[in-house]
Amino acid sequence: MAQFGFENDIHSILKLDMPITNAPMARWQRKASSSVLASSANPSARSPGKNGNKSLSMSKTPSKTPGKNGKTQCTPSKAGGDRFIPIRNNKQMDVASFLLSKENEPMDTNPSTVSLECQKAWSVTLNGCNLEEAKILHLGGKPLNAPEGYQNNLKVLYSHVPTPVSTKKTRYISSVPDRILDAPDLRNDFYLNLLDWSRENLLAVALHDSVYLWDATQGDIVLLMKMEREEDYICSVSWIKEGNYLAIGGSDCKVQLWDVETQKRLRAMASHTARVGSLSWNNHILSSGSRSGYIHHHDVRVANHHVSTLSGHSQEVCGLKWSPDGRYLASGGNDNLVYIWPGVQEGSGRGGNAVHVFSEHQGAVKALAWCPWQPNILASGGGTSDRHIRIWNINSGSCITALDSQSQVSSLAFAPNYKELVSSHGYAHDNIVIRKYPSLTKVAELNGHEGRVLNLTMSPDFSTMATVAADETVRLWKSFELDPVKKKAKDRMVKSTGSIIHQSIR
Amino acid sequence: MTSTLKGITLKGSAELVAEFFSFGINSILYQRGIYPPETFSRVTQYDMSLQLTTDTKLKNYLANVVSQLKEWLFDCTVQKLVLVITCLETNEVLERWQFDIACDKTAKESSAPRDKSIKSIQEEIRSVIRQITASVTFLPLLETACSFDLLVYTDKDLEVPDKWEESGPQIIDQSEVVRLRSFTTSIHKVNSMVAYKRSDF
């Protein structure tokens, strides 16, 4: 029978769904029975080695919660319990109960010493020394600082940005000229104006006693005229705005007017007593500046061409420019003065008094340029002893900016494509500088000429400039070509407006 | 003069250290570009050419501070001299030149001169000033307009003189510290260090 009993046992174990008869008691059963025993019977009887006068709760959680005052919660001791908490020791019951019970009790360590030590440590780390032992003093008043407007030289030295290239990353300014033309026999005279570019894209260059025209679209060169007498030379050339007539001032004190298409002289106007070094057109009025210091207005339509005289300069007039709106004439002379003259009134004999006289330049003023997009802005540049470029507001008569260009300024021109100011220089750098307007920060420097640059002129589309220099070359610089994308958009705009006009006409 | 050649007294030591501070502060202001270089003039001191300010306001201020410092050095009540460079706009502390001064207070009791020659002291001072000059190479560039202030750490029981005020320590947060050389007159020992704002984040 015994083997039967064994078989039964094996069977029941394998079935797993029946209580194991002779297995050890489950934990909860043991707990329940022990707590029942403890509560009913004398504890000392059950654990004879233990102290009899221990409190009930102590015996239940023996010595696990030190410093407990008896008011702590104890582990649920209900027999059986309706909850099953599988793992207890992970919860760190003793720590938790200790914290719970001790939370509200005052700290037994000495608080004052601790906080003092803490404060000391803090003070040392915060102040770099113990404040208890030191006073930090400083002389009253504001902290000292350098005078207003001072900039750290080291900053200037070390954070120097190389010539800020134009903000347009796509623009490339070639440092070599697009084209070099020979200009033999060119007179190396600072006071003459020997270069001008017409609206018809003809570049007029005066070489000693002859005027040559270079067709910028085709590249042909035409000899327009030659002075009659051997000893005479040409001092200035200037195109009328329309581009069909060229005015030529000579050392014979005459101003000649040439029709370019027929290559014929229209008239020769004599009124000056010295060579005519500067010319400027304002519609039908041609103004000429002479070495005598006088500026004559010529009305080229009438027989009696000399309509008025402007007297102000005491020495040679080498710079002469009408403002684009024709309201003012700016003149610069070897006497270091810049005069601003009012426009010509019909019928008045004398040209009237100057609107402004600027005496700030300390050298001959040959370079003059009116801003095409701001009609009241004039730029002027002084000679070797001055070297400054000054920007003037003609309305107020004030100098807006002055910049030391560090070399003789021979010509100035505004380049509207990128709103820049170009200057050509003689001694000491013999170069051409493109500056942003109005900030006057350098955009590019064009070094190529081997002698001082005498004149500079812009092409009619403002994309190219021509310079003539003492090295007897004319150089063409394509520095202001518009972005092809931008240009296309511009063209398209022009086209579309054209078509609108066309439609409206139809 | 003969006695100073042999050794150094407390008075002489205070004078030497104060003089060092005068030249040191001028050097820092010049080297760090706090003041325009054209307002400095060249002088020869410690066998080297140094720059001294000609700005009258700054000169007066420095003379005031240095003469007061000399007294404190003589009393052995000064613990530190700190030159603080702050940004003028944000008031942020950018640089802090700290000179810890350890005084041998026993020198107050015994007036016997210490056995250290002026020459060797000046040799040490020279190397400190050389280091100040060389520091331009590693200190970050002061890009904004800056002002400076001088803080003097003194003993707690010191009576605050007229025109002097108590101040905060003006510590730089996130700073890099470089210790420079030290020198000692055997009565005063001066440890130098410069702290500057870390700029790599």
mmCIF file of N, CA and C in Angstrom, chain A residues 57-150:
data_model
loop_
_atom_site.group_PDB
_atom_site.id
_atom_site.type_symbol
_atom_site.label_atom_id
_atom_site.label_comp_id
_atom_site.label_asym_id
_atom_site.label_seq_id
_atom_site.Cartn_x
_atom_site.Cartn_y
_atom_site.Cartn_z
ATOM 1 N N SER A 57 4.378 45.861 20.694
ATOM 2 C CA SER A 57 4.721 46.288 19.339
ATOM 3 C C SER A 57 6.208 46.057 19.032
ATOM 4 N N MET A 58 7.029 46.195 20.092
ATOM 5 C CA MET A 58 8.446 45.977 19.904
ATOM 6 C C MET A 58 8.730 44.560 19.458
ATOM 7 N N SER A 59 8.040 43.651 20.058
ATOM 8 C CA SER A 59 8.301 42.253 19.745
ATOM 9 C C SER A 59 7.876 41.932 18.312
ATOM 10 N N LYS A 60 6.925 42.708 17.837
ATOM 11 C CA LYS A 60 6.452 42.405 16.490
ATOM 12 C C LYS A 60 7.481 42.790 15.422
ATOM 13 N N THR A 61 8.105 43.928 15.616
ATOM 14 C CA THR A 61 9.159 44.335 14.684
ATOM 15 C C THR A 61 10.442 44.494 15.491
ATOM 16 N N PRO A 62 11.059 43.406 15.762
ATOM 17 C CA PRO A 62 12.126 43.424 16.768
ATOM 18 C C PRO A 62 13.358 44.230 16.291
ATOM 19 N N SER A 63 13.630 45.253 17.073
ATOM 20 C CA SER A 63 14.882 46.041 17.006
ATOM 21 C C SER A 63 15.225 46.534 15.595
ATOM 22 N N LYS A 64 14.273 46.479 14.737
ATOM 23 C CA LYS A 64 14.580 46.947 13.379
ATOM 24 C C LYS A 64 14.439 48.452 13.251
ATOM 25 N N THR A 65 13.652 49.045 14.073
ATOM 26 C CA THR A 65 13.466 50.492 13.997
ATOM 27 C C THR A 65 14.058 51.131 15.240
ATOM 28 N N PRO A 66 15.294 51.479 15.190
ATOM 29 C CA PRO A 66 15.940 52.031 16.387
ATOM 30 C C PRO A 66 15.374 53.411 16.680
ATOM 31 N N GLY A 67 15.340 53.712 17.943
ATOM 32 C CA GLY A 67 14.891 55.036 18.362
ATOM 33 C C GLY A 67 13.412 55.243 18.185
ATOM 34 N N LYS A 68 12.701 54.164 17.975
ATOM 35 C CA LYS A 68 11.271 54.308 17.785
ATOM 36 C C LYS A 68 10.621 54.510 19.151
ATOM 37 N N ASN A 69 9.615 55.361 19.154
ATOM 38 C CA ASN A 69 8.983 55.666 20.438
ATOM 39 C C ASN A 69 7.697 54.899 20.659
ATOM 40 N N GLY A 70 7.428 53.967 19.834
ATOM 41 C CA GLY A 70 6.240 53.152 20.058
ATOM 42 C C GLY A 70 5.025 53.675 19.354
ATOM 43 N N LYS A 71 5.068 54.910 18.897
ATOM 44 C CA LYS A 71 3.870 55.433 18.236
ATOM 45 C C LYS A 71 3.928 55.197 16.736
ATOM 46 N N THR A 72 4.937 54.455 16.318
ATOM 47 C CA THR A 72 5.073 54.248 14.874
ATOM 48 C C THR A 72 4.045 53.273 14.347
ATOM 49 N N GLN A 73 3.913 53.399 13.059
ATOM 50 C CA GLN A 73 3.043 52.414 12.428
ATOM 51 C C GLN A 73 3.800 51.105 12.389
ATOM 52 N N CYS A 74 3.076 50.039 12.485
ATOM 53 C CA CYS A 74 3.751 48.770 12.326
ATOM 54 C C CYS A 74 3.211 48.081 11.096
ATOM 55 N N THR A 75 3.945 47.095 10.701
ATOM 56 C CA THR A 75 3.529 46.381 9.514
ATOM 57 C C THR A 75 2.162 45.763 9.758
ATOM 58 N N PRO A 76 1.364 45.785 8.756
ATOM 59 C CA PRO A 76 0.006 45.241 8.952
ATOM 60 C C PRO A 76 0.075 43.795 9.473
ATOM 61 N N SER A 77 -0.614 43.613 10.509
ATOM 62 C CA SER A 77 -0.459 42.319 11.174
ATOM 63 C C SER A 77 -1.744 41.499 11.186
ATOM 64 N N LYS A 78 -2.713 42.012 10.542
ATOM 65 C CA LYS A 78 -3.990 41.272 10.487
ATOM 66 C C LYS A 78 -3.749 39.874 9.920
ATOM 67 N N ALA A 79 -4.352 38.899 10.549
ATOM 68 C CA ALA A 79 -4.162 37.516 10.119
ATOM 69 C C ALA A 79 -4.641 37.358 8.678
ATOM 70 N N GLY A 80 -3.809 36.739 7.928
ATOM 71 C CA GLY A 80 -4.191 36.524 6.522
ATOM 72 C C GLY A 80 -3.999 37.758 5.680
ATOM 73 N N GLY A 81 -4.601 38.876 6.069
ATOM 74 C CA GLY A 81 -4.501 40.129 5.306
ATOM 75 C C GLY A 81 -5.238 40.041 3.990
ATOM 76 N N ASP A 82 -5.848 41.126 3.607
ATOM 77 C CA ASP A 82 -6.562 41.070 2.347
ATOM 78 C C ASP A 82 -5.683 41.532 1.189
ATOM 79 N N ARG A 83 -4.474 41.986 1.496
ATOM 80 C CA ARG A 83 -3.585 42.389 0.413
ATOM 81 C C ARG A 83 -2.379 41.490 0.407
ATOM 82 N N PHE A 84 -1.795 41.342 -0.730
ATOM 83 C CA PHE A 84 -0.569 40.575 -0.807
ATOM 84 C C PHE A 84 0.546 41.511 -1.261
ATOM 85 N N ILE A 85 1.482 41.789 -0.372
ATOM 86 C CA ILE A 85 2.615 42.648 -0.720
ATOM 87 C C ILE A 85 3.818 41.739 -0.890
ATOM 88 N N PRO A 86 4.220 41.511 -2.133
ATOM 89 C CA PRO A 86 5.212 40.468 -2.377
ATOM 90 C C PRO A 86 6.606 40.823 -1.834
ATOM 91 N N ILE A 87 7.071 41.990 -2.040
ATOM 92 C CA ILE A 87 8.421 42.300 -1.583
ATOM 93 C C ILE A 87 8.356 43.478 -0.642
ATOM 94 N N ARG A 88 8.911 43.300 0.512
ATOM 95 C CA ARG A 88 8.862 44.374 1.494
ATOM 96 C C ARG A 88 10.205 45.080 1.632
ATOM 97 N N ASN A 89 11.256 44.283 1.575
ATOM 98 C CA ASN A 89 12.540 44.876 1.968
ATOM 99 C C ASN A 89 13.038 45.938 1.001
ATOM 100 N N ASN A 90 12.479 45.923 -0.217
ATOM 101 C CA ASN A 90 12.886 46.962 -1.158
ATOM 102 C C ASN A 90 12.411 48.336 -0.727
ATOM 103 N N LYS A 91 11.381 48.345 0.067
ATOM 104 C CA LYS A 91 10.781 49.634 0.420
ATOM 105 C C LYS A 91 11.526 50.319 1.546
ATOM 106 N N GLN A 92 12.508 49.651 2.099
ATOM 107 C CA GLN A 92 13.318 50.248 3.153
ATOM 108 C C GLN A 92 12.424 50.766 4.264
ATOM 109 N N MET A 93 11.692 49.862 4.772
ATOM 110 C CA MET A 93 10.716 50.238 5.786
ATOM 111 C C MET A 93 11.366 50.907 6.983
ATOM 112 N N ASP A 94 12.516 50.387 7.385
ATOM 113 C CA ASP A 94 13.120 50.939 8.597
ATOM 114 C C ASP A 94 13.552 52.393 8.381
ATOM 115 N N VAL A 95 14.126 52.627 7.206
ATOM 116 C CA VAL A 95 14.558 54.013 6.921
ATOM 117 C C VAL A 95 13.347 54.924 6.856
ATOM 118 N N ALA A 96 12.309 54.408 6.159
ATOM 119 C CA ALA A 96 11.112 55.216 5.992
ATOM 120 C C ALA A 96 10.494 55.547 7.347
ATOM 121 N N SER A 97 10.397 54.558 8.182
ATOM 122 C CA SER A 97 9.744 54.822 9.466
ATOM 123 C C SER A 97 10.619 55.722 10.336
ATOM 124 N N PHE A 98 11.923 55.556 10.174
ATOM 125 C CA PHE A 98 12.810 56.427 10.939
ATOM 126 C C PHE A 98 12.622 57.887 10.509
ATOM 127 N N LEU A 99 12.558 58.045 9.237
ATOM 128 C CA LEU A 99 12.389 59.407 8.732
ATOM 129 C C LEU A 99 11.058 59.975 9.172
ATOM 130 N N LEU A 100 10.043 59.088 9.122
ATOM 131 C CA LEU A 100 8.706 59.557 9.489
ATOM 132 C C LEU A 100 8.672 59.978 10.946
ATOM 133 N N SER A 101 9.270 59.156 11.767
ATOM 134 C CA SER A 101 9.181 59.439 13.193
ATOM 135 C C SER A 101 10.097 60.592 13.597
ATOM 136 N N LYS A 102 11.207 60.709 12.901
ATOM 137 C CA LYS A 102 12.184 61.721 13.324
ATOM 138 C C LYS A 102 11.970 63.067 12.674
ATOM 139 N N GLU A 103 11.096 63.067 11.746
ATOM 140 C CA GLU A 103 10.964 64.253 10.918
ATOM 141 C C GLU A 103 10.731 65.514 11.744
ATOM 142 N N ASN A 104 9.867 65.410 12.684
ATOM 143 C CA ASN A 104 9.468 66.607 13.412
ATOM 144 C C ASN A 104 10.315 66.879 14.646
ATOM 145 N N GLU A 105 11.225 65.989 14.899
ATOM 146 C CA GLU A 105 12.049 66.204 16.087
ATOM 147 C C GLU A 105 13.182 67.171 15.806
ATOM 148 N N PRO A 106 13.575 67.952 16.774
ATOM 149 C CA PRO A 106 14.710 68.863 16.529
ATOM 150 C C PRO A 106 16.009 68.088 16.352
ATOM 151 N N MET A 107 16.906 68.645 15.558
ATOM 152 C CA MET A 107 18.208 68.008 15.325
ATOM 153 C C MET A 107 18.976 68.004 16.639
ATOM 154 N N ASP A 108 19.650 66.915 16.866
ATOM 155 C CA ASP A 108 20.365 66.852 18.136
ATOM 156 C C ASP A 108 21.759 67.487 18.029
ATOM 157 N N THR A 109 22.255 67.709 16.799
ATOM 158 C CA THR A 109 23.570 68.348 16.699
ATOM 159 C C THR A 109 23.442 69.834 16.975
ATOM 160 N N ASN A 110 24.585 70.474 17.205
ATOM 161 C CA ASN A 110 24.566 71.898 17.545
ATOM 162 C C ASN A 110 24.362 72.735 16.281
ATOM 163 N N PRO A 111 23.224 73.352 16.134
ATOM 164 C CA PRO A 111 22.928 74.064 14.886
ATOM 165 C C PRO A 111 23.827 75.295 14.675
ATOM 166 N N SER A 112 24.138 75.983 15.744
ATOM 167 C CA SER A 112 24.854 77.249 15.595
ATOM 168 C C SER A 112 26.257 77.022 15.003
ATOM 169 N N THR A 113 26.939 75.998 15.486
ATOM 170 C CA THR A 113 28.296 75.768 14.982
ATOM 171 C C THR A 113 28.268 75.389 13.507
ATOM 172 N N VAL A 114 27.282 74.561 13.154
ATOM 173 C CA VAL A 114 27.209 74.124 11.765
ATOM 174 C C VAL A 114 27.011 75.315 10.826
ATOM 175 N N SER A 115 26.020 76.129 11.187
ATOM 176 C CA SER A 115 25.709 77.235 10.274
ATOM 177 C C SER A 115 26.883 78.198 10.188
ATOM 178 N N LEU A 116 27.578 78.367 11.278
ATOM 179 C CA LEU A 116 28.745 79.254 11.236
ATOM 180 C C LEU A 116 29.793 78.711 10.281
ATOM 181 N N GLU A 117 30.012 77.389 10.432
ATOM 182 C CA GLU A 117 31.007 76.776 9.550
ATOM 183 C C GLU A 117 30.593 76.912 8.097
ATOM 184 N N CYS A 118 29.292 76.668 7.900
ATOM 185 C CA CYS A 118 28.776 76.768 6.534
ATOM 186 C C CYS A 118 29.008 78.167 5.989
ATOM 187 N N GLN A 119 28.623 79.120 6.819
ATOM 188 C CA GLN A 119 28.760 80.513 6.357
ATOM 189 C C GLN A 119 30.196 80.828 6.005
ATOM 190 N N LYS A 120 31.080 80.305 6.832
ATOM 191 C CA LYS A 120 32.493 80.553 6.584
ATOM 192 C C LYS A 120 32.895 79.966 5.229
ATOM 193 N N ALA A 121 32.488 78.724 5.048
ATOM 194 C CA ALA A 121 32.856 78.051 3.792
ATOM 195 C C ALA A 121 32.283 78.796 2.600
ATOM 196 N N TRP A 122 31.030 79.175 2.779
ATOM 197 C CA TRP A 122 30.410 79.911 1.669
ATOM 198 C C TRP A 122 31.166 81.202 1.393
ATOM 199 N N SER A 123 31.450 81.889 2.467
ATOM 200 C CA SER A 123 32.105 83.184 2.314
ATOM 201 C C SER A 123 33.461 83.012 1.646
ATOM 202 N N VAL A 124 34.162 81.931 2.005
ATOM 203 C CA VAL A 124 35.478 81.720 1.397
ATOM 204 C C VAL A 124 35.331 81.448 -0.090
ATOM 205 N N THR A 125 34.347 80.597 -0.395
ATOM 206 C CA THR A 125 34.213 80.276 -1.821
ATOM 207 C C THR A 125 33.645 81.453 -2.599
ATOM 208 N N LEU A 126 32.795 82.212 -1.964
ATOM 209 C CA LEU A 126 32.179 83.321 -2.695
ATOM 210 C C LEU A 126 33.093 84.521 -2.789
ATOM 211 N N ASN A 127 33.758 84.807 -1.707
ATOM 212 C CA ASN A 127 34.507 86.059 -1.677
ATOM 213 C C ASN A 127 35.992 85.879 -1.900
ATOM 214 N N GLY A 128 36.428 84.649 -1.947
ATOM 215 C CA GLY A 128 37.848 84.436 -2.145
ATOM 216 C C GLY A 128 38.620 84.565 -0.846
ATOM 217 N N CYS A 129 37.969 84.997 0.201
ATOM 218 C CA CYS A 129 38.630 85.021 1.509
ATOM 219 C C CYS A 129 37.551 85.119 2.564
ATOM 220 N N ASN A 130 37.960 84.967 3.768
ATOM 221 C CA ASN A 130 36.969 85.008 4.830
ATOM 222 C C ASN A 130 36.613 86.455 5.146
ATOM 223 N N LEU A 131 35.344 86.750 4.928
ATOM 224 C CA LEU A 131 34.909 88.125 5.146
ATOM 225 C C LEU A 131 34.994 88.512 6.612
ATOM 226 N N GLU A 132 34.939 87.473 7.470
ATOM 227 C CA GLU A 132 35.018 87.768 8.901
ATOM 228 C C GLU A 132 36.356 88.419 9.232
ATOM 229 N N GLU A 133 37.344 88.099 8.410
ATOM 230 C CA GLU A 133 38.686 88.573 8.741
ATOM 231 C C GLU A 133 39.133 89.727 7.847
ATOM 232 N N ALA A 134 38.324 90.104 6.880
ATOM 233 C CA ALA A 134 38.781 91.178 6.007
ATOM 234 C C ALA A 134 37.642 92.094 5.630
ATOM 235 N N LYS A 135 38.025 93.296 5.330
ATOM 236 C CA LYS A 135 37.092 94.289 4.818
ATOM 237 C C LYS A 135 37.506 94.567 3.387
ATOM 238 N N ILE A 136 36.551 94.686 2.509
ATOM 239 C CA ILE A 136 36.924 95.068 1.145
ATOM 240 C C ILE A 136 36.600 96.534 0.981
ATOM 241 N N LEU A 137 37.620 97.295 0.682
ATOM 242 C CA LEU A 137 37.417 98.734 0.554
ATOM 243 C C LEU A 137 37.757 99.176 -0.861
ATOM 244 N N HIS A 138 37.094 100.193 -1.292
ATOM 245 C CA HIS A 138 37.555 100.851 -2.516
ATOM 246 C C HIS A 138 37.331 102.335 -2.375
ATOM 247 N N LEU A 139 38.103 103.104 -3.090
ATOM 248 C CA LEU A 139 37.989 104.554 -3.012
ATOM 249 C C LEU A 139 36.651 104.954 -3.597
ATOM 250 N N GLY A 140 35.953 105.811 -2.886
ATOM 251 C CA GLY A 140 34.589 106.164 -3.277
ATOM 252 C C GLY A 140 34.518 106.786 -4.649
ATOM 253 N N GLY A 141 33.306 106.921 -5.097
ATOM 254 C CA GLY A 141 33.101 107.509 -6.421
ATOM 255 C C GLY A 141 32.979 106.421 -7.464
ATOM 256 N N LYS A 142 32.728 106.878 -8.637
ATOM 257 C CA LYS A 142 32.520 105.942 -9.748
ATOM 258 C C LYS A 142 33.834 105.265 -10.136
ATOM 259 N N PRO A 143 33.751 104.052 -10.645
ATOM 260 C CA PRO A 143 34.978 103.456 -11.176
ATOM 261 C C PRO A 143 35.467 104.276 -12.364
ATOM 262 N N LEU A 144 36.752 104.291 -12.510
ATOM 263 C CA LEU A 144 37.330 105.131 -13.557
ATOM 264 C C LEU A 144 37.210 104.466 -14.911
ATOM 265 N N ASN A 145 37.124 105.274 -15.914
ATOM 266 C CA ASN A 145 37.148 104.717 -17.263
ATOM 267 C C ASN A 145 37.768 105.715 -18.210
ATOM 268 N N ALA A 146 38.138 105.215 -19.334
ATOM 269 C CA ALA A 146 38.841 106.025 -20.321
ATOM 270 C C ALA A 146 37.922 107.109 -20.860
ATOM 271 N N PRO A 147 38.489 108.152 -21.423
ATOM 272 C CA PRO A 147 37.656 109.229 -21.964
ATOM 273 C C PRO A 147 36.693 108.732 -23.034
ATOM 274 N N GLU A 148 35.647 109.459 -23.164
ATOM 275 C CA GLU A 148 34.566 109.136 -24.108
ATOM 276 C C GLU A 148 35.119 108.873 -25.514
ATOM 277 N N GLY A 149 34.553 107.897 -26.151
ATOM 278 C CA GLY A 149 34.896 107.686 -27.559
ATOM 279 C C GLY A 149 36.202 106.952 -27.783
ATOM 280 N N TYR A 150 36.838 106.557 -26.680
ATOM 281 C CA TYR A 150 38.108 105.858 -26.858
ATOM 282 C C TYR A 150 37.839 104.399 -27.178
#
